Amino acid sequence: MTKMIQIRNVPDEWHRVLKIRAAEQGTSLSEYLLREVIQHASRPSMQEALAAIMRDKPVTAGPDGAQIIKDMREGR
């Protein structure tokens, strides 16, 4: 089931900008804003992104550059 969202007290300047952008895309203001809201909501929030990073396995460091050069010079 779909829900209705209402935004009040939008300044005239921003209402005009949004109407122009909707018209440029050949859609109504309502369709334009719905698409924008869905696009915004489909991206993870900062907290969700950080939680996903914390769930990942930690990256372990390999040998440093100096050790690699030393090993190459010693023929390993």
PDB file of N, CA and C in Angstrom:
ATOM      1  N   MET A   1       0.845  -1.176   0.000  1.00  0.00           N
ATOM      2  CA  MET A   1       0.000   0.000   0.000  1.00  0.00           C
ATOM      3  C   MET A   1       0.892   1.241   0.000  1.00  0.00           C
ATOM      4  N   THR A   2       0.538   2.215  -0.774  1.00  0.00           N
ATOM      5  CA  THR A   2       1.321   3.449  -0.825  1.00  0.00           C
ATOM      6  C   THR A   2       0.856   4.419   0.250  1.00  0.00           C
ATOM      7  N   LYS A   3       1.740   5.296   0.623  1.00  0.00           N
ATOM      8  CA  LYS A   3       1.463   6.318   1.643  1.00  0.00           C
ATOM      9  C   LYS A   3       1.629   7.700   1.032  1.00  0.00           C
ATOM     10  N   MET A   4       1.001   8.664   1.636  1.00  0.00           N
ATOM     11  CA  MET A   4       1.101  10.046   1.185  1.00  0.00           C
ATOM     12  C   MET A   4       2.030  10.811   2.129  1.00  0.00           C
ATOM     13  N   ILE A   5       2.900  11.620   1.548  1.00  0.00           N
ATOM     14  CA  ILE A   5       3.794  12.488   2.315  1.00  0.00           C
ATOM     15  C   ILE A   5       3.501  13.920   1.886  1.00  0.00           C
ATOM     16  N   GLN A   6       3.367  14.802   2.855  1.00  0.00           N
ATOM     17  CA  GLN A   6       3.095  16.207   2.555  1.00  0.00           C
ATOM     18  C   GLN A   6       4.226  17.051   3.127  1.00  0.00           C
ATOM     19  N   ILE A   7       4.703  17.978   2.334  1.00  0.00           N
ATOM     20  CA  ILE A   7       5.754  18.895   2.779  1.00  0.00           C
ATOM     21  C   ILE A   7       5.164  20.294   2.808  1.00  0.00           C
ATOM     22  N   ARG A   8       5.223  20.910   3.956  1.00  0.00           N
ATOM     23  CA  ARG A   8       4.655  22.253   4.118  1.00  0.00           C
ATOM     24  C   ARG A   8       5.755  23.302   4.190  1.00  0.00           C
ATOM     25  N   ASN A   9       5.346  24.530   3.962  1.00  0.00           N
ATOM     26  CA  ASN A   9       6.216  25.706   4.128  1.00  0.00           C
ATOM     27  C   ASN A   9       7.443  25.685   3.215  1.00  0.00           C
ATOM     28  N   VAL A  10       7.265  25.205   1.986  1.00  0.00           N
ATOM     29  CA  VAL A  10       8.348  25.252   1.008  1.00  0.00           C
ATOM     30  C   VAL A  10       8.429  26.688   0.488  1.00  0.00           C
ATOM     31  N   PRO A  11       9.590  27.326   0.596  1.00  0.00           N
ATOM     32  CA  PRO A  11       9.715  28.699   0.103  1.00  0.00           C
ATOM     33  C   PRO A  11       9.387  28.780  -1.397  1.00  0.00           C
ATOM     34  N   ASP A  12       8.783  29.893  -1.792  1.00  0.00           N
ATOM     35  CA  ASP A  12       8.373  30.087  -3.186  1.00  0.00           C
ATOM     36  C   ASP A  12       9.511  29.842  -4.166  1.00  0.00           C
ATOM     37  N   GLU A  13      10.694  30.324  -3.842  1.00  0.00           N
ATOM     38  CA  GLU A  13      11.849  30.171  -4.734  1.00  0.00           C
ATOM     39  C   GLU A  13      12.134  28.699  -5.005  1.00  0.00           C
ATOM     40  N   TRP A  14      12.131  27.876  -3.961  1.00  0.00           N
ATOM     41  CA  TRP A  14      12.455  26.452  -4.124  1.00  0.00           C
ATOM     42  C   TRP A  14      11.316  25.702  -4.799  1.00  0.00           C
ATOM     43  N   HIS A  15      10.100  26.104  -4.537  1.00  0.00           N
ATOM     44  CA  HIS A  15       8.949  25.507  -5.223  1.00  0.00           C
ATOM     45  C   HIS A  15       9.064  25.758  -6.726  1.00  0.00           C
ATOM     46  N   ARG A  16       9.437  26.965  -7.091  1.00  0.00           N
ATOM     47  CA  ARG A  16       9.595  27.329  -8.502  1.00  0.00           C
ATOM     48  C   ARG A  16      10.711  26.496  -9.144  1.00  0.00           C
ATOM     49  N   VAL A  17      11.838  26.372  -8.456  1.00  0.00           N
ATOM     50  CA  VAL A  17      12.966  25.581  -8.975  1.00  0.00           C
ATOM     51  C   VAL A  17      12.535  24.135  -9.211  1.00  0.00           C
ATOM     52  N   LEU A  18      11.839  23.559  -8.250  1.00  0.00           N
ATOM     53  CA  LEU A  18      11.418  22.162  -8.373  1.00  0.00           C
ATOM     54  C   LEU A  18      10.404  21.975  -9.498  1.00  0.00           C
ATOM     55  N   LYS A  19       9.491  22.925  -9.658  1.00  0.00           N
ATOM     56  CA  LYS A  19       8.509  22.844 -10.748  1.00  0.00           C
ATOM     57  C   LYS A  19       9.208  22.919 -12.104  1.00  0.00           C
ATOM     58  N   ILE A  20      10.203  23.770 -12.217  1.00  0.00           N
ATOM     59  CA  ILE A  20      10.961  23.888 -13.468  1.00  0.00           C
ATOM     60  C   ILE A  20      11.687  22.585 -13.763  1.00  0.00           C
ATOM     61  N   ARG A  21      12.335  22.005 -12.766  1.00  0.00           N
ATOM     62  CA  ARG A  21      13.055  20.742 -12.968  1.00  0.00           C
ATOM     63  C   ARG A  21      12.102  19.622 -13.378  1.00  0.00           C
ATOM     64  N   ALA A  22      10.944  19.578 -12.766  1.00  0.00           N
ATOM     65  CA  ALA A  22       9.948  18.569 -13.133  1.00  0.00           C
ATOM     66  C   ALA A  22       9.508  18.777 -14.580  1.00  0.00           C
ATOM     67  N   ALA A  23       9.241  20.018 -14.955  1.00  0.00           N
ATOM     68  CA  ALA A  23       8.809  20.322 -16.324  1.00  0.00           C
ATOM     69  C   ALA A  23       9.889  19.954 -17.336  1.00  0.00           C
ATOM     70  N   GLU A  24      11.148  20.208 -16.995  1.00  0.00           N
ATOM     71  CA  GLU A  24      12.259  19.858 -17.890  1.00  0.00           C
ATOM     72  C   GLU A  24      12.308  18.359 -18.159  1.00  0.00           C
ATOM     73  N   GLN A  25      11.850  17.569 -17.204  1.00  0.00           N
ATOM     74  CA  GLN A  25      11.839  16.113 -17.368  1.00  0.00           C
ATOM     75  C   GLN A  25      10.490  15.603 -17.866  1.00  0.00           C
ATOM     76  N   GLY A  26       9.577  16.515 -18.118  1.00  0.00           N
ATOM     77  CA  GLY A  26       8.277  16.137 -18.648  1.00  0.00           C
ATOM     78  C   GLY A  26       7.392  15.412 -17.650  1.00  0.00           C
ATOM     79  N   THR A  27       7.561  15.717 -16.363  1.00  0.00           N
ATOM     80  CA  THR A  27       6.754  15.069 -15.333  1.00  0.00           C
ATOM     81  C   THR A  27       6.084  16.122 -14.461  1.00  0.00           C
ATOM     82  N   SER A  28       5.151  15.654 -13.670  1.00  0.00           N
ATOM     83  CA  SER A  28       4.519  16.551 -12.700  1.00  0.00           C
ATOM     84  C   SER A  28       5.474  16.757 -11.530  1.00  0.00           C
ATOM     85  N   LEU A  29       5.196  17.766 -10.756  1.00  0.00           N
ATOM     86  CA  LEU A  29       6.005  18.016  -9.563  1.00  0.00           C
ATOM     87  C   LEU A  29       5.945  16.821  -8.624  1.00  0.00           C
ATOM     88  N   SER A  30       4.771  16.252  -8.466  1.00  0.00           N
ATOM     89  CA  SER A  30       4.599  15.100  -7.586  1.00  0.00           C
ATOM     90  C   SER A  30       5.433  13.904  -8.057  1.00  0.00           C
ATOM     91  N   GLU A  31       5.395  13.608  -9.358  1.00  0.00           N
ATOM     92  CA  GLU A  31       6.180  12.491  -9.902  1.00  0.00           C
ATOM     93  C   GLU A  31       7.674  12.748  -9.747  1.00  0.00           C
ATOM     94  N   TYR A  32       8.082  13.979 -10.020  1.00  0.00           N
ATOM     95  CA  TYR A  32       9.493  14.344  -9.901  1.00  0.00           C
ATOM     96  C   TYR A  32       9.980  14.153  -8.468  1.00  0.00           C
ATOM     97  N   LEU A  33       9.214  14.670  -7.506  1.00  0.00           N
ATOM     98  CA  LEU A  33       9.625  14.566  -6.106  1.00  0.00           C
ATOM     99  C   LEU A  33       9.603  13.125  -5.622  1.00  0.00           C
ATOM    100  N   LEU A  34       8.629  12.335  -6.072  1.00  0.00           N
ATOM    101  CA  LEU A  34       8.591  10.924  -5.690  1.00  0.00           C
ATOM    102  C   LEU A  34       9.848  10.216  -6.172  1.00  0.00           C
ATOM    103  N   ARG A  35      10.243  10.464  -7.409  1.00  0.00           N
ATOM    104  CA  ARG A  35      11.455   9.847  -7.947  1.00  0.00           C
ATOM    105  C   ARG A  35      12.686  10.282  -7.144  1.00  0.00           C
ATOM    106  N   GLU A  36      12.753  11.556  -6.796  1.00  0.00           N
ATOM    107  CA  GLU A  36      13.886  12.056  -6.012  1.00  0.00           C
ATOM    108  C   GLU A  36      13.929  11.429  -4.617  1.00  0.00           C
ATOM    109  N   VAL A  37      12.776  11.305  -3.983  1.00  0.00           N
ATOM    110  CA  VAL A  37      12.713  10.711  -2.640  1.00  0.00           C
ATOM    111  C   VAL A  37      13.129   9.244  -2.693  1.00  0.00           C
ATOM    112  N   ILE A  38      12.641   8.508  -3.686  1.00  0.00           N
ATOM    113  CA  ILE A  38      12.999   7.093  -3.818  1.00  0.00           C
ATOM    114  C   ILE A  38      14.491   6.945  -4.064  1.00  0.00           C
ATOM    115  N   GLN A  39      15.046   7.792  -4.931  1.00  0.00           N
ATOM    116  CA  GLN A  39      16.482   7.736  -5.207  1.00  0.00           C
ATOM    117  C   GLN A  39      17.279   8.009  -3.930  1.00  0.00           C
ATOM    118  N   HIS A  40      16.864   8.994  -3.171  1.00  0.00           N
ATOM    119  CA  HIS A  40      17.553   9.330  -1.923  1.00  0.00           C
ATOM    120  C   HIS A  40      17.447   8.185  -0.913  1.00  0.00           C
ATOM    121  N   ALA A  41      16.259   7.629  -0.766  1.00  0.00           N
ATOM    122  CA  ALA A  41      16.034   6.572   0.226  1.00  0.00           C
ATOM    123  C   ALA A  41      16.720   5.266  -0.158  1.00  0.00           C
ATOM    124  N   SER A  42      17.009   5.065  -1.435  1.00  0.00           N
ATOM    125  CA  SER A  42      17.628   3.810  -1.867  1.00  0.00           C
ATOM    126  C   SER A  42      19.124   3.765  -1.566  1.00  0.00           C
ATOM    127  N   ARG A  43      19.721   4.907  -1.296  1.00  0.00           N
ATOM    128  CA  ARG A  43      21.139   4.940  -0.919  1.00  0.00           C
ATOM    129  C   ARG A  43      21.261   4.700   0.581  1.00  0.00           C
ATOM    130  N   PRO A  44      22.284   3.966   1.006  1.00  0.00           N
ATOM    131  CA  PRO A  44      22.430   3.751   2.449  1.00  0.00           C
ATOM    132  C   PRO A  44      22.781   5.053   3.169  1.00  0.00           C
ATOM    133  N   SER A  45      22.285   5.172   4.387  1.00  0.00           N
ATOM    134  CA  SER A  45      22.649   6.324   5.210  1.00  0.00           C
ATOM    135  C   SER A  45      24.094   6.160   5.662  1.00  0.00           C
ATOM    136  N   MET A  46      24.661   7.200   6.223  1.00  0.00           N
ATOM    137  CA  MET A  46      26.029   7.127   6.725  1.00  0.00           C
ATOM    138  C   MET A  46      26.144   6.030   7.782  1.00  0.00           C
ATOM    139  N   GLN A  47      25.160   5.951   8.676  1.00  0.00           N
ATOM    140  CA  GLN A  47      25.181   4.933   9.724  1.00  0.00           C
ATOM    141  C   GLN A  47      25.107   3.531   9.127  1.00  0.00           C
ATOM    142  N   GLU A  48      24.269   3.338   8.106  1.00  0.00           N
ATOM    143  CA  GLU A  48      24.163   2.026   7.461  1.00  0.00           C
ATOM    144  C   GLU A  48      25.464   1.657   6.759  1.00  0.00           C
ATOM    145  N   ALA A  49      26.087   2.615   6.094  1.00  0.00           N
ATOM    146  CA  ALA A  49      27.350   2.360   5.404  1.00  0.00           C
ATOM    147  C   ALA A  49      28.454   2.017   6.400  1.00  0.00           C
ATOM    148  N   LEU A  50      28.522   2.755   7.496  1.00  0.00           N
ATOM    149  CA  LEU A  50      29.540   2.466   8.513  1.00  0.00           C
ATOM    150  C   LEU A  50      29.316   1.104   9.150  1.00  0.00           C
ATOM    151  N   ALA A  51      28.061   0.738   9.398  1.00  0.00           N
ATOM    152  CA  ALA A  51      27.758  -0.576   9.972  1.00  0.00           C
ATOM    153  C   ALA A  51      28.196  -1.679   9.019  1.00  0.00           C
ATOM    154  N   ALA A  52      27.993  -1.494   7.717  1.00  0.00           N
ATOM    155  CA  ALA A  52      28.413  -2.490   6.728  1.00  0.00           C
ATOM    156  C   ALA A  52      29.932  -2.616   6.706  1.00  0.00           C
ATOM    157  N   ILE A  53      30.629  -1.500   6.811  1.00  0.00           N
ATOM    158  CA  ILE A  53      32.092  -1.528   6.842  1.00  0.00           C
ATOM    159  C   ILE A  53      32.581  -2.266   8.079  1.00  0.00           C
ATOM    160  N   MET A  54      31.946  -2.015   9.213  1.00  0.00           N
ATOM    161  CA  MET A  54      32.365  -2.661  10.461  1.00  0.00           C
ATOM    162  C   MET A  54      32.133  -4.173  10.417  1.00  0.00           C
ATOM    163  N   ARG A  55      31.149  -4.625   9.620  1.00  0.00           N
ATOM    164  CA  ARG A  55      30.884  -6.062   9.504  1.00  0.00           C
ATOM    165  C   ARG A  55      31.911  -6.765   8.620  1.00  0.00           C
ATOM    166  N   ASP A  56      32.587  -6.017   7.756  1.00  0.00           N
ATOM    167  CA  ASP A  56      33.587  -6.608   6.870  1.00  0.00           C
ATOM    168  C   ASP A  56      34.781  -7.102   7.675  1.00  0.00           C
ATOM    169  N   LYS A  57      35.465  -8.093   7.103  1.00  0.00           N
ATOM    170  CA  LYS A  57      36.679  -8.593   7.753  1.00  0.00           C
ATOM    171  C   LYS A  57      37.762  -7.525   7.646  1.00  0.00           C
ATOM    172  N   PRO A  58      38.596  -7.408   8.682  1.00  0.00           N
ATOM    173  CA  PRO A  58      39.653  -6.397   8.631  1.00  0.00           C
ATOM    174  C   PRO A  58      40.688  -6.731   7.555  1.00  0.00           C
ATOM    175  N   VAL A  59      41.271  -5.707   7.002  1.00  0.00           N
ATOM    176  CA  VAL A  59      42.313  -5.869   5.998  1.00  0.00           C
ATOM    177  C   VAL A  59      43.637  -5.994   6.725  1.00  0.00           C
ATOM    178  N   THR A  60      44.391  -7.021   6.362  1.00  0.00           N
ATOM    179  CA  THR A  60      45.705  -7.189   6.985  1.00  0.00           C
ATOM    180  C   THR A  60      46.762  -6.656   6.033  1.00  0.00           C
ATOM    181  N   ALA A  61      47.755  -6.018   6.587  1.00  0.00           N
ATOM    182  CA  ALA A  61      48.819  -5.431   5.782  1.00  0.00           C
ATOM    183  C   ALA A  61      49.802  -6.512   5.370  1.00  0.00           C
ATOM    184  N   GLY A  62      50.275  -6.405   4.157  1.00  0.00           N
ATOM    185  CA  GLY A  62      51.298  -7.316   3.670  1.00  0.00           C
ATOM    186  C   GLY A  62      52.667  -6.741   3.982  1.00  0.00           C
ATOM    187  N   PRO A  63      53.682  -7.281   3.353  1.00  0.00           N
ATOM    188  CA  PRO A  63      55.031  -6.756   3.597  1.00  0.00           C
ATOM    189  C   PRO A  63      55.147  -5.323   3.085  1.00  0.00           C
ATOM    190  N   ASP A  64      56.002  -4.559   3.741  1.00  0.00           N
ATOM    191  CA  ASP A  64      56.163  -3.179   3.296  1.00  0.00           C
ATOM    192  C   ASP A  64      57.105  -3.122   2.093  1.00  0.00           C
ATOM    193  N   GLY A  65      57.144  -1.964   1.451  1.00  0.00           N
ATOM    194  CA  GLY A  65      57.935  -1.803   0.239  1.00  0.00           C
ATOM    195  C   GLY A  65      59.410  -2.107   0.444  1.00  0.00           C
ATOM    196  N   ALA A  66      59.972  -1.687   1.564  1.00  0.00           N
ATOM    197  CA  ALA A  66      61.392  -1.928   1.834  1.00  0.00           C
ATOM    198  C   ALA A  66      61.678  -3.422   1.912  1.00  0.00           C
ATOM    199  N   GLN A  67      60.788  -4.186   2.524  1.00  0.00           N
ATOM    200  CA  GLN A  67      60.983  -5.631   2.639  1.00  0.00           C
ATOM    201  C   GLN A  67      60.897  -6.297   1.267  1.00  0.00           C
ATOM    202  N   ILE A  68      59.998  -5.848   0.429  1.00  0.00           N
ATOM    203  CA  ILE A  68      59.866  -6.414  -0.918  1.00  0.00           C
ATOM    204  C   ILE A  68      61.141  -6.173  -1.715  1.00  0.00           C
ATOM    205  N   ILE A  69      61.679  -4.957  -1.666  1.00  0.00           N
ATOM    206  CA  ILE A  69      62.916  -4.638  -2.387  1.00  0.00           C
ATOM    207  C   ILE A  69      64.070  -5.466  -1.847  1.00  0.00           C
ATOM    208  N   LYS A  70      64.167  -5.605  -0.539  1.00  0.00           N
ATOM    209  CA  LYS A  70      65.232  -6.402   0.079  1.00  0.00           C
ATOM    210  C   LYS A  70      65.147  -7.849  -0.392  1.00  0.00           C
ATOM    211  N   ASP A  71      63.940  -8.411  -0.391  1.00  0.00           N
ATOM    212  CA  ASP A  71      63.755  -9.796  -0.828  1.00  0.00           C
ATOM    213  C   ASP A  71      64.119  -9.960  -2.303  1.00  0.00           C
ATOM    214  N   MET A  72      63.771  -8.977  -3.134  1.00  0.00           N
ATOM    215  CA  MET A  72      64.103  -9.054  -4.559  1.00  0.00           C
ATOM    216  C   MET A  72      65.614  -9.022  -4.759  1.00  0.00           C
ATOM    217  N   ARG A  73      66.284  -8.199  -3.995  1.00  0.00           N
ATOM    218  CA  ARG A  73      67.742  -8.089  -4.120  1.00  0.00           C
ATOM    219  C   ARG A  73      68.440  -9.360  -3.637  1.00  0.00           C
ATOM    220  N   GLU A  74      67.831 -10.025  -2.686  1.00  0.00           N
ATOM    221  CA  GLU A  74      68.409 -11.262  -2.159  1.00  0.00           C
ATOM    222  C   GLU A  74      67.982 -12.472  -2.988  1.00  0.00           C
ATOM    223  N   GLY A  75      67.158 -12.243  -4.022  1.00  0.00           N
ATOM    224  CA  GLY A  75      66.764 -13.318  -4.924  1.00  0.00           C
ATOM    225  C   GLY A  75      65.652 -14.205  -4.413  1.00  0.00           C
ATOM    226  N   ARG A  76      64.863 -13.735  -3.486  1.00  0.00           N
ATOM    227  CA  ARG A  76      63.758 -14.563  -2.969  1.00  0.00           C
ATOM    228  C   ARG A  76      62.520 -14.370  -3.761  1.00  0.00           C
TER     229      ARG A  76
END
